[in-house]
Coordinates of C-alpha atoms in Angstrom, one line a residue:
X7 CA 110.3 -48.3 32.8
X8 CA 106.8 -47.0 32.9
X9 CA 104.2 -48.1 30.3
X10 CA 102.5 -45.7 27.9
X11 CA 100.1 -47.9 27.3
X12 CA 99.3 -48.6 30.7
X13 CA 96.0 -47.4 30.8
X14 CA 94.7 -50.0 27.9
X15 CA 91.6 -51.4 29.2
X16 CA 90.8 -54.9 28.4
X17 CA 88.4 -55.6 25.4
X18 CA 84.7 -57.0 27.0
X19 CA 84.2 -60.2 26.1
X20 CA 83.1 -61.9 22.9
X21 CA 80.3 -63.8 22.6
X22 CA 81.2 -65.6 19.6
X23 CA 84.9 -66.2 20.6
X24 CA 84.6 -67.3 23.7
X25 CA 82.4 -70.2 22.2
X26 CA 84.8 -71.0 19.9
X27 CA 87.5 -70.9 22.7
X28 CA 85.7 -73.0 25.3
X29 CA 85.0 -75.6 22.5
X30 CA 88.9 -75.4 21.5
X31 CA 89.8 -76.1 25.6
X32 CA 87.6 -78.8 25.2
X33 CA 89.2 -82.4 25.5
X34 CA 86.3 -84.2 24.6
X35 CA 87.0 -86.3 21.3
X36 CA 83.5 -85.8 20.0
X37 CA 82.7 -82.1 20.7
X38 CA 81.1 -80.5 18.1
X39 CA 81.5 -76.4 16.9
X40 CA 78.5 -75.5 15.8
X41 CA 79.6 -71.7 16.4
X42 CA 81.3 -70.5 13.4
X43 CA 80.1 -69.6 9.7
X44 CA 82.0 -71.6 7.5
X45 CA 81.0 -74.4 5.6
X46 CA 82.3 -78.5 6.2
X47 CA 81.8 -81.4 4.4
X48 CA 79.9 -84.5 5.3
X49 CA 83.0 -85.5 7.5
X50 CA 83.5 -82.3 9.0
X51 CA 86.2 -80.7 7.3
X52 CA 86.9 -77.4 5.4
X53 CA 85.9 -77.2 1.8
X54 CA 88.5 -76.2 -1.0
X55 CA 86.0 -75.8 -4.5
X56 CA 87.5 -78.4 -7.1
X57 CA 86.9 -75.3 -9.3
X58 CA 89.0 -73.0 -7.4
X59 CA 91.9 -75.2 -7.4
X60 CA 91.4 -75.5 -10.7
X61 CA 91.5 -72.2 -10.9
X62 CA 94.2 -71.2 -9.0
X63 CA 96.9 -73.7 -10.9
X64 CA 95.5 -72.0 -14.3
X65 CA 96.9 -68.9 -12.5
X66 CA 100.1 -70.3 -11.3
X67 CA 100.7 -71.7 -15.2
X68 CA 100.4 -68.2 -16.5
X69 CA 104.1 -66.5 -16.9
X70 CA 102.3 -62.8 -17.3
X71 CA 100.1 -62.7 -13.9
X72 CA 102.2 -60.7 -11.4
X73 CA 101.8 -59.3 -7.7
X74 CA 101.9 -55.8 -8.6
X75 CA 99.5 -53.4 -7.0
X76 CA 96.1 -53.1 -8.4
X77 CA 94.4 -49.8 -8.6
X78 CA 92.7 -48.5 -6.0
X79 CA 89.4 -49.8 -6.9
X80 CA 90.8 -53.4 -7.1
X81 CA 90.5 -55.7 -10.4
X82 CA 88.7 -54.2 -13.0
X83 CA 87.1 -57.8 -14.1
X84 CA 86.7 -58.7 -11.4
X85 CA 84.6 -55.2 -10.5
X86 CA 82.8 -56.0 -13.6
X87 CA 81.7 -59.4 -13.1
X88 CA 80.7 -59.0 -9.5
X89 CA 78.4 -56.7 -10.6
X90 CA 76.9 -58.6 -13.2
X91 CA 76.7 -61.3 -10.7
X92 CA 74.6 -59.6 -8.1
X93 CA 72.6 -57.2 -10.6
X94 CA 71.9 -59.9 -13.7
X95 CA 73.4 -59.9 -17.4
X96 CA 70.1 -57.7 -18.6
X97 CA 70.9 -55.0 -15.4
X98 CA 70.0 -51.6 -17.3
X99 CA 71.8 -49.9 -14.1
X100 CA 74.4 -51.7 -15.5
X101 CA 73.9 -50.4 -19.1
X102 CA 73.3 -47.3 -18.5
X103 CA 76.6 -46.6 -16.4
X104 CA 75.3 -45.4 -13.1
X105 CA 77.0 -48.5 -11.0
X106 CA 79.6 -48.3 -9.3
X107 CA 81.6 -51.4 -8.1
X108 CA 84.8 -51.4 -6.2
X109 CA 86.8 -54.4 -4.5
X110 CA 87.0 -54.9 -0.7
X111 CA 88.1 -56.8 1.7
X112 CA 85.3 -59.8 1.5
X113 CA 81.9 -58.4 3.0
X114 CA 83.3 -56.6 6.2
X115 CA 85.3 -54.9 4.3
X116 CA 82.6 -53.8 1.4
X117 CA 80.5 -52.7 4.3
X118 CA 83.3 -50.7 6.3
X119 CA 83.9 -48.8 3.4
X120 CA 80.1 -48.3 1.9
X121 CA 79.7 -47.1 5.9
X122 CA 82.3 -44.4 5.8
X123 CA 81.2 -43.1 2.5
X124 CA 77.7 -43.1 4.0
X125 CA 78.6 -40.9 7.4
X126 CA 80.6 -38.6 5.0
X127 CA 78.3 -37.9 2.1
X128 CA 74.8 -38.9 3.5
X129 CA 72.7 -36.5 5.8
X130 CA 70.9 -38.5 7.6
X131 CA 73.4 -40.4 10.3
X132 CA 70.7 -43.3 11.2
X133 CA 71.1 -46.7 10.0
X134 CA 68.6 -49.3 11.1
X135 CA 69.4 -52.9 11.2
X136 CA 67.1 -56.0 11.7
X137 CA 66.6 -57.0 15.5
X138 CA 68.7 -59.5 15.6
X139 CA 71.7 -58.8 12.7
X140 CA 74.7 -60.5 12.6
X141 CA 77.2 -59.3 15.1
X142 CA 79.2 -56.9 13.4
X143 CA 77.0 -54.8 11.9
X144 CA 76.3 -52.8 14.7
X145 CA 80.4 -52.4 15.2
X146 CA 81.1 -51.5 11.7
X147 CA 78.7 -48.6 11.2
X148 CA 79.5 -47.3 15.1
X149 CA 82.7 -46.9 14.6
X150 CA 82.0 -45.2 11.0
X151 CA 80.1 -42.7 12.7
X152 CA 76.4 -43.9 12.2
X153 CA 74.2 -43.9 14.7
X154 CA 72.9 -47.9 15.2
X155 CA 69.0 -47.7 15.2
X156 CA 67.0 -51.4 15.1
X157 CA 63.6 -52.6 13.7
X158 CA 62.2 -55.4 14.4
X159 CA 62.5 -59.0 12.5
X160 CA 62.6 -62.1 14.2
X161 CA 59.4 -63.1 16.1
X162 CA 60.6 -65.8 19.4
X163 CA 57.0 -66.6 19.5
X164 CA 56.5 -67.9 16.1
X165 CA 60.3 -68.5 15.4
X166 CA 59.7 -67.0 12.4
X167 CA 58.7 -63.2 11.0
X168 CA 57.7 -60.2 12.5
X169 CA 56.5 -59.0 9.1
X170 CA 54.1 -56.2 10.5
X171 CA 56.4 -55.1 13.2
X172 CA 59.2 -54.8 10.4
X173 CA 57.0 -52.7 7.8
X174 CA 55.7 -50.8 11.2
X175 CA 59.4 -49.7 12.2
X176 CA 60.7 -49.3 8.8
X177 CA 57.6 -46.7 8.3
X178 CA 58.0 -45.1 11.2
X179 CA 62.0 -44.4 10.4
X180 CA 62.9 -40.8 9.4
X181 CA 63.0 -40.3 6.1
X182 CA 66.4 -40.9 4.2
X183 CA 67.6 -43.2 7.2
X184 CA 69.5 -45.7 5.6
X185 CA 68.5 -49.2 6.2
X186 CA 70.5 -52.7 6.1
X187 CA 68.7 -55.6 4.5
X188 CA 69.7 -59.0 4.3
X189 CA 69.7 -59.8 0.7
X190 CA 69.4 -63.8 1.9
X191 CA 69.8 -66.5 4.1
X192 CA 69.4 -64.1 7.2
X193 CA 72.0 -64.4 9.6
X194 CA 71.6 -65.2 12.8
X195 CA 68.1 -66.5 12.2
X196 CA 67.6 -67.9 8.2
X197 CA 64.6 -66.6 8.1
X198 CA 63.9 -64.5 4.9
X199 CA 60.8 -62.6 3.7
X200 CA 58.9 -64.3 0.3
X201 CA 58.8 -61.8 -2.9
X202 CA 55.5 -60.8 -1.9
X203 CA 57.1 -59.4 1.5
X204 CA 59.8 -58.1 -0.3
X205 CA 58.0 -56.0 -2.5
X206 CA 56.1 -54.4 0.4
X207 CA 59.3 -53.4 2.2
X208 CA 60.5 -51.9 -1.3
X209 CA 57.3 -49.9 -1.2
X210 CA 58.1 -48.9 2.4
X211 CA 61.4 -48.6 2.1
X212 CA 60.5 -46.2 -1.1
X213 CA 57.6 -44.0 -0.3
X214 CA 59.7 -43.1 2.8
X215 CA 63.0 -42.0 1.2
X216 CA 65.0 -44.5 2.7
X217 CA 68.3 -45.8 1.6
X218 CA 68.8 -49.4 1.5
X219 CA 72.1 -50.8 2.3
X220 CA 72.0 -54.7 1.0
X221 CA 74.5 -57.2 2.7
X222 CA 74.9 -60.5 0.5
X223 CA 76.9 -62.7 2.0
X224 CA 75.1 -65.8 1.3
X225 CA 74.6 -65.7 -2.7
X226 CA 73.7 -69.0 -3.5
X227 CA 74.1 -70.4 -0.7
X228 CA 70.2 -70.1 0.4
X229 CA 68.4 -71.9 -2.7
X230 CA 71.3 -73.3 -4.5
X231 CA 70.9 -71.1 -7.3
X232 CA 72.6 -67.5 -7.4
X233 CA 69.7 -65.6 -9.6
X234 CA 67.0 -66.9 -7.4
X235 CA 68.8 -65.8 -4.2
X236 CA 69.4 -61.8 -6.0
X237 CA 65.8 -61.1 -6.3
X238 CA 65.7 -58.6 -3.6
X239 CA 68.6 -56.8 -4.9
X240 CA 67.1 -56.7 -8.1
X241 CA 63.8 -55.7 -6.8
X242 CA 65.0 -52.3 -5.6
X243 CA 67.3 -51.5 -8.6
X244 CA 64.8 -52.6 -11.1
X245 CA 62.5 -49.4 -9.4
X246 CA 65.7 -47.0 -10.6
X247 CA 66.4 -45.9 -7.1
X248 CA 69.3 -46.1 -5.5
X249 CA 71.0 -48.6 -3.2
X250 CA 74.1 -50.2 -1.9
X251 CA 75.5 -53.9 -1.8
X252 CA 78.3 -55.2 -0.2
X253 CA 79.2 -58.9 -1.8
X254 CA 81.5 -61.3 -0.1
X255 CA 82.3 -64.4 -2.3
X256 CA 84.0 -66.4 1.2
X257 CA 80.7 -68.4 1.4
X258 CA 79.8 -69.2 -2.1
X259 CA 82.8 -69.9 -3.6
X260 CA 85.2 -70.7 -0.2
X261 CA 87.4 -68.6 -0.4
X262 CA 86.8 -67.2 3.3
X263 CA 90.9 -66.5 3.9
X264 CA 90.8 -64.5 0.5
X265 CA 89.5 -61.7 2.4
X266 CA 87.3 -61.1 -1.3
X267 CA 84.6 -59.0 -1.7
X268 CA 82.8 -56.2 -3.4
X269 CA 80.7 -52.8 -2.6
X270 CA 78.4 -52.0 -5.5
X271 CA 76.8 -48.8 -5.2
X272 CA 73.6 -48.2 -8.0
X273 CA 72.9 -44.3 -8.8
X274 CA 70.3 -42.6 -10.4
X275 CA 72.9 -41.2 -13.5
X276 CA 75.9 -42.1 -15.0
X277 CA 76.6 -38.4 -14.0
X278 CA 76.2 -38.9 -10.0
X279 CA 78.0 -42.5 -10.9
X280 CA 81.4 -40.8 -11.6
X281 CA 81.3 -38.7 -8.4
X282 CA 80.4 -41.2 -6.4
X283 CA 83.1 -43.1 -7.2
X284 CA 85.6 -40.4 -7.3
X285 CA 84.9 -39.9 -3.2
X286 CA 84.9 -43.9 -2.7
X287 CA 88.5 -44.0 -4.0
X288 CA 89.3 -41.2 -1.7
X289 CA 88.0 -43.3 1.6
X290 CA 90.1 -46.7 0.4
X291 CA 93.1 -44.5 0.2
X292 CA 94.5 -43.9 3.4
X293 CA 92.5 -47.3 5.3
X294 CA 94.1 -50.2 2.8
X295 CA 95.0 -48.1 -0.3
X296 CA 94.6 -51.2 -2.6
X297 CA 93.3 -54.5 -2.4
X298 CA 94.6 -58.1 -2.7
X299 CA 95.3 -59.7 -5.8
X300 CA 95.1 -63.3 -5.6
X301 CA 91.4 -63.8 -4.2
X302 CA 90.3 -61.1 -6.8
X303 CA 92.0 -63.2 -9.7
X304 CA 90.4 -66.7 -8.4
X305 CA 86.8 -65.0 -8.9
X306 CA 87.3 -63.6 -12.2
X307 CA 88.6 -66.3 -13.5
X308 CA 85.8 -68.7 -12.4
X309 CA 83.0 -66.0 -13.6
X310 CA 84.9 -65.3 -16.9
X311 CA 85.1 -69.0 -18.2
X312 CA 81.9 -70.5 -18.5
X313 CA 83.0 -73.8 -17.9
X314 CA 84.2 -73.2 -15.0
X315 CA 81.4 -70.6 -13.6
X316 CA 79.0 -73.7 -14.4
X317 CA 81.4 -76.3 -13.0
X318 CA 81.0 -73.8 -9.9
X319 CA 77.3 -73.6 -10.0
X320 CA 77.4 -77.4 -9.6
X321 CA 79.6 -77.6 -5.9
X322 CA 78.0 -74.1 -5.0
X323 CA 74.3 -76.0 -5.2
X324 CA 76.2 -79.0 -3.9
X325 CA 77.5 -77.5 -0.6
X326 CA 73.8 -75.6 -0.7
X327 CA 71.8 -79.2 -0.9
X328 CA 73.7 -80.8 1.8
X329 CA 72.7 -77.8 4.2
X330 CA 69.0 -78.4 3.4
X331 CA 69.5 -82.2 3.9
X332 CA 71.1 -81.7 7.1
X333 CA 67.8 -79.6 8.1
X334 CA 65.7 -82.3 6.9
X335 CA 67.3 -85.2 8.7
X336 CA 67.7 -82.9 12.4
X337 CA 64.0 -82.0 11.9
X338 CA 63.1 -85.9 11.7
X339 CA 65.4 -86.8 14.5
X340 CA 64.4 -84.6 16.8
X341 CA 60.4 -85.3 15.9
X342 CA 61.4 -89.0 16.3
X343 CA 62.6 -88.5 19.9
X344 CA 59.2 -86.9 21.0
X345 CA 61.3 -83.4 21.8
X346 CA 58.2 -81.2 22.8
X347 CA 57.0 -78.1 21.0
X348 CA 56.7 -77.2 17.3
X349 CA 60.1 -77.7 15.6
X350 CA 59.0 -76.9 12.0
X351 CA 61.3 -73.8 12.1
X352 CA 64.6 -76.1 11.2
X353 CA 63.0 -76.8 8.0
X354 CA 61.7 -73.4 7.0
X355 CA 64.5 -71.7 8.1
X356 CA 67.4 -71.2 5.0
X357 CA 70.6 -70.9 4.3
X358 CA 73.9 -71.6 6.8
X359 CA 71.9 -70.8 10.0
X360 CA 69.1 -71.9 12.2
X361 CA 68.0 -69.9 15.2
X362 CA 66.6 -73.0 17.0
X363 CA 65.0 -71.0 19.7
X364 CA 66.8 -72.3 22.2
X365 CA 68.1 -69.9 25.2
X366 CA 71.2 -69.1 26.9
X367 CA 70.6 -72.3 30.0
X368 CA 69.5 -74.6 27.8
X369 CA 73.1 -73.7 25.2
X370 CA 75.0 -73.9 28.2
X371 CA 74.1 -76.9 29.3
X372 CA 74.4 -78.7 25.9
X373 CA 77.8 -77.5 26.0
X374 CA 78.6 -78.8 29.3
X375 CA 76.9 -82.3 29.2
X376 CA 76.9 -83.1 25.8
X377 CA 80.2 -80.6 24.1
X378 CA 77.7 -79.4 21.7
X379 CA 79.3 -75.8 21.3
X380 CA 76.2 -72.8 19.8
X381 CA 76.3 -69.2 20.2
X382 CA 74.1 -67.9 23.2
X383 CA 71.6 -67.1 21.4
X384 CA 70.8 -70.4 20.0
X385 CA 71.9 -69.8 16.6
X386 CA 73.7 -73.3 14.8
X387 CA 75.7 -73.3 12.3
X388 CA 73.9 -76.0 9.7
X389 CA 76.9 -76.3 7.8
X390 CA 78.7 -77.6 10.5
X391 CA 76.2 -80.6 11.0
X392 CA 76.6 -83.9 9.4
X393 CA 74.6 -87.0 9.4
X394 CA 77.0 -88.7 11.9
X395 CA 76.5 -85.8 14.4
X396 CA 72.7 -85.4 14.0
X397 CA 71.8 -87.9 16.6
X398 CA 74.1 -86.1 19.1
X399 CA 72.6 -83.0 18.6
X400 CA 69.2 -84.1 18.6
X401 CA 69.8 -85.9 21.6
X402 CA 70.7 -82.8 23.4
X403 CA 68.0 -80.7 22.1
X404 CA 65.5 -83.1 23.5
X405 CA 67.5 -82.9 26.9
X406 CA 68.0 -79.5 27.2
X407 CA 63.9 -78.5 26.3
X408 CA 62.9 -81.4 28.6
X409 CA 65.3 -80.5 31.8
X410 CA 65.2 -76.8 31.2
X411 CA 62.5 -74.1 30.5

């Protein structure tokens, strides 16, 4: 019988995956993944919140919760707390009724469907994204239609940031491009701008007419403290202008399999609000029509108790700390073992990620001699380090930038 689909090419590669499939291959008992973006505790394993368990058997005790379909715009508490979450109690956004907040599916999701809206309603078809951005950005707003424009973020020289190239490009980007921002914890490289920076790029990003698109996927998760970790967000919508934020609570609260999220889209009137929304619901229809239930209801039952949202406060600085320790003690190990060159970048570096500066040799050969398994880039996953596998990863570090330039 001949094949219709005979002509289906085969997918190029994944970076990311084939990482995580050479490390799963692996035999070696004491590999380590250091690949993915999910947290683990101290002995390597996945993290369920104490508070989301807690949560979820105050659910499963409750005769009248159901698995009927939510509306279109997913949970309505749950829409309403997200938003208070990211935007702070006192938002006058908020008060004023020009935000809109819909539920997705986790932050890929929230950005799919801000995207979408975007290359429908928006005239300007550019989006820039930082140079590097996490993988999927440049997929998701591709294959909405967008062109995928970059300016530049991460300086290799200093490991840190290229602040003046960033306001350069940014200024130099037509005016109503839209623009992605990292609200914090940058990912691949944890390196975020200070409030000062922050409120130049607003000024940039302002005087130009550009729209900012904020992806938070790390709330909390950078300082241990969710309000100190929205000050960019709040930045831009404090100035009245608009913006968009996709929220993801897998992170913060663990709940990656939840597939839980948010878009939040602030307008200028409660007027342009309604419309807004009206064409968003339009877009979720025929990809997913509603969202899930069950993540949705674990959120807003943590955020609406405040016993429990401070109980999760607690394990979400918790999980937050430990990260910051484990930069601390791989900093120390690998100035112990002489390792040359200025390694201070570990340490200044926040949230789940370091981009240790390492390249694509020196990566492969830590994963071949010493089954210590990064991206090719040289981005670690610090949540995925403990203090029994520092030495082992020190220990290649020091190898790989001694044998290998």
């Amino acid at each position: 019988m001949s094949s219709i689909l005979s002509n289906v090419l085969p997918a190029p590669e994944d970076p990311v995956l084939s990482v995580i499939f050479a490390c799963r291959d692996d035999p070696c008992p004491v590999k380590l993944n250091l690949s993915v973006g999910a947290y683990q505790t101290e002995e390597g394993k996945p993290l369920v919140l104490e508070v989301v368990r807690k949560a979820e058997q105050q659910l499963a005790n409750d005769l009248y919760c159901d698995k009927g379909y939510l509306p279109i715009d997913g949970l309505a508490d749950f829409n309403k707390f997200s938003a208070k979450l990211i935007l702070g109690d006192d938002s006058h956004a908020v008060k004023e009724n020009r935000v809109v907040t819909i539920q997705c599916l986790s932050g890929t999701g929230s950005l799919r469907v801000g995207a979408e809206f975007l290359a429908k309603h928006h005239q300007q078809r550019v989006i820039f994204v930082p140079n590097p951005t996490w993988g999927n950005h440049p997929f998701i707003f591709t294959l909405a239609g967008l062109s995928v424009e970059y300016f530049r973020y991460y300086d290799p020289h200093t490991r840190g940031l290229d602040f003046e190239g960033m306001l350069e490009d940014l200024g130099a980007a037509p005016s109503g491009a839209l623009v992605v921002l990292q609200a914090c914890a940058h990912n691949p490289t944890g390196i975020d701008p200070t409030l000062e920076q922050w409120e130049q790029i607003r000024q940039i990003v302002r005087s130009k007419g550009l729209l900012p698109f904020f992806d938070n996927a790390y709330q909390g998760f950078a300082s241990g403290n969710l309000d100190s970790d929205a000050q960019s967000v709040r930045m831009f919508v404090s100035d009245g202008g608009e913006c968009l934020i996709a929220q993801s609570f897998a992170k913060n609260m663990g709940l990656y399999g939840e597939r839980i999220g948010a878009l939040t889209i602030v307008c200028t009137s409660e007027d342009v609000a309604r419309k807004v929304k009206s064409q968003l619901l339009l877009v979720v229809r025929p990809m997913y029509l509603t969202p899930p239930i069950h993540g949705a209801s674990i959120v807003t039952t943590i955020l609406k108790n405040s016993d429990m949202y401070k109980d999760w406060t607690i394990e979400l600085k918790g999980m937050a700390d430990r990260i910051i320790s484990m930069r601390q003690q791989l900093h120390e190990a690998i100035q112990a073992r002489g390792t040359p060159g200025d390694w201070s970048h570990i340490i200044k570096q926040r949230g789940m990620f370091s981009f240790t500066g390492l390249n694509e040799k020196q990566v492969r050969m830590m994963a071949k001699e010493y089954h210590i398994y990064m991206t090719y880039d040289g981005r670690i996953s610090m949540a995925g380090v403990s203090s029994k596998t520092v030495p082992q990863l020190a220990d290649a570090i020091h190898a790989a930038v001694t044998r290998i330039p």
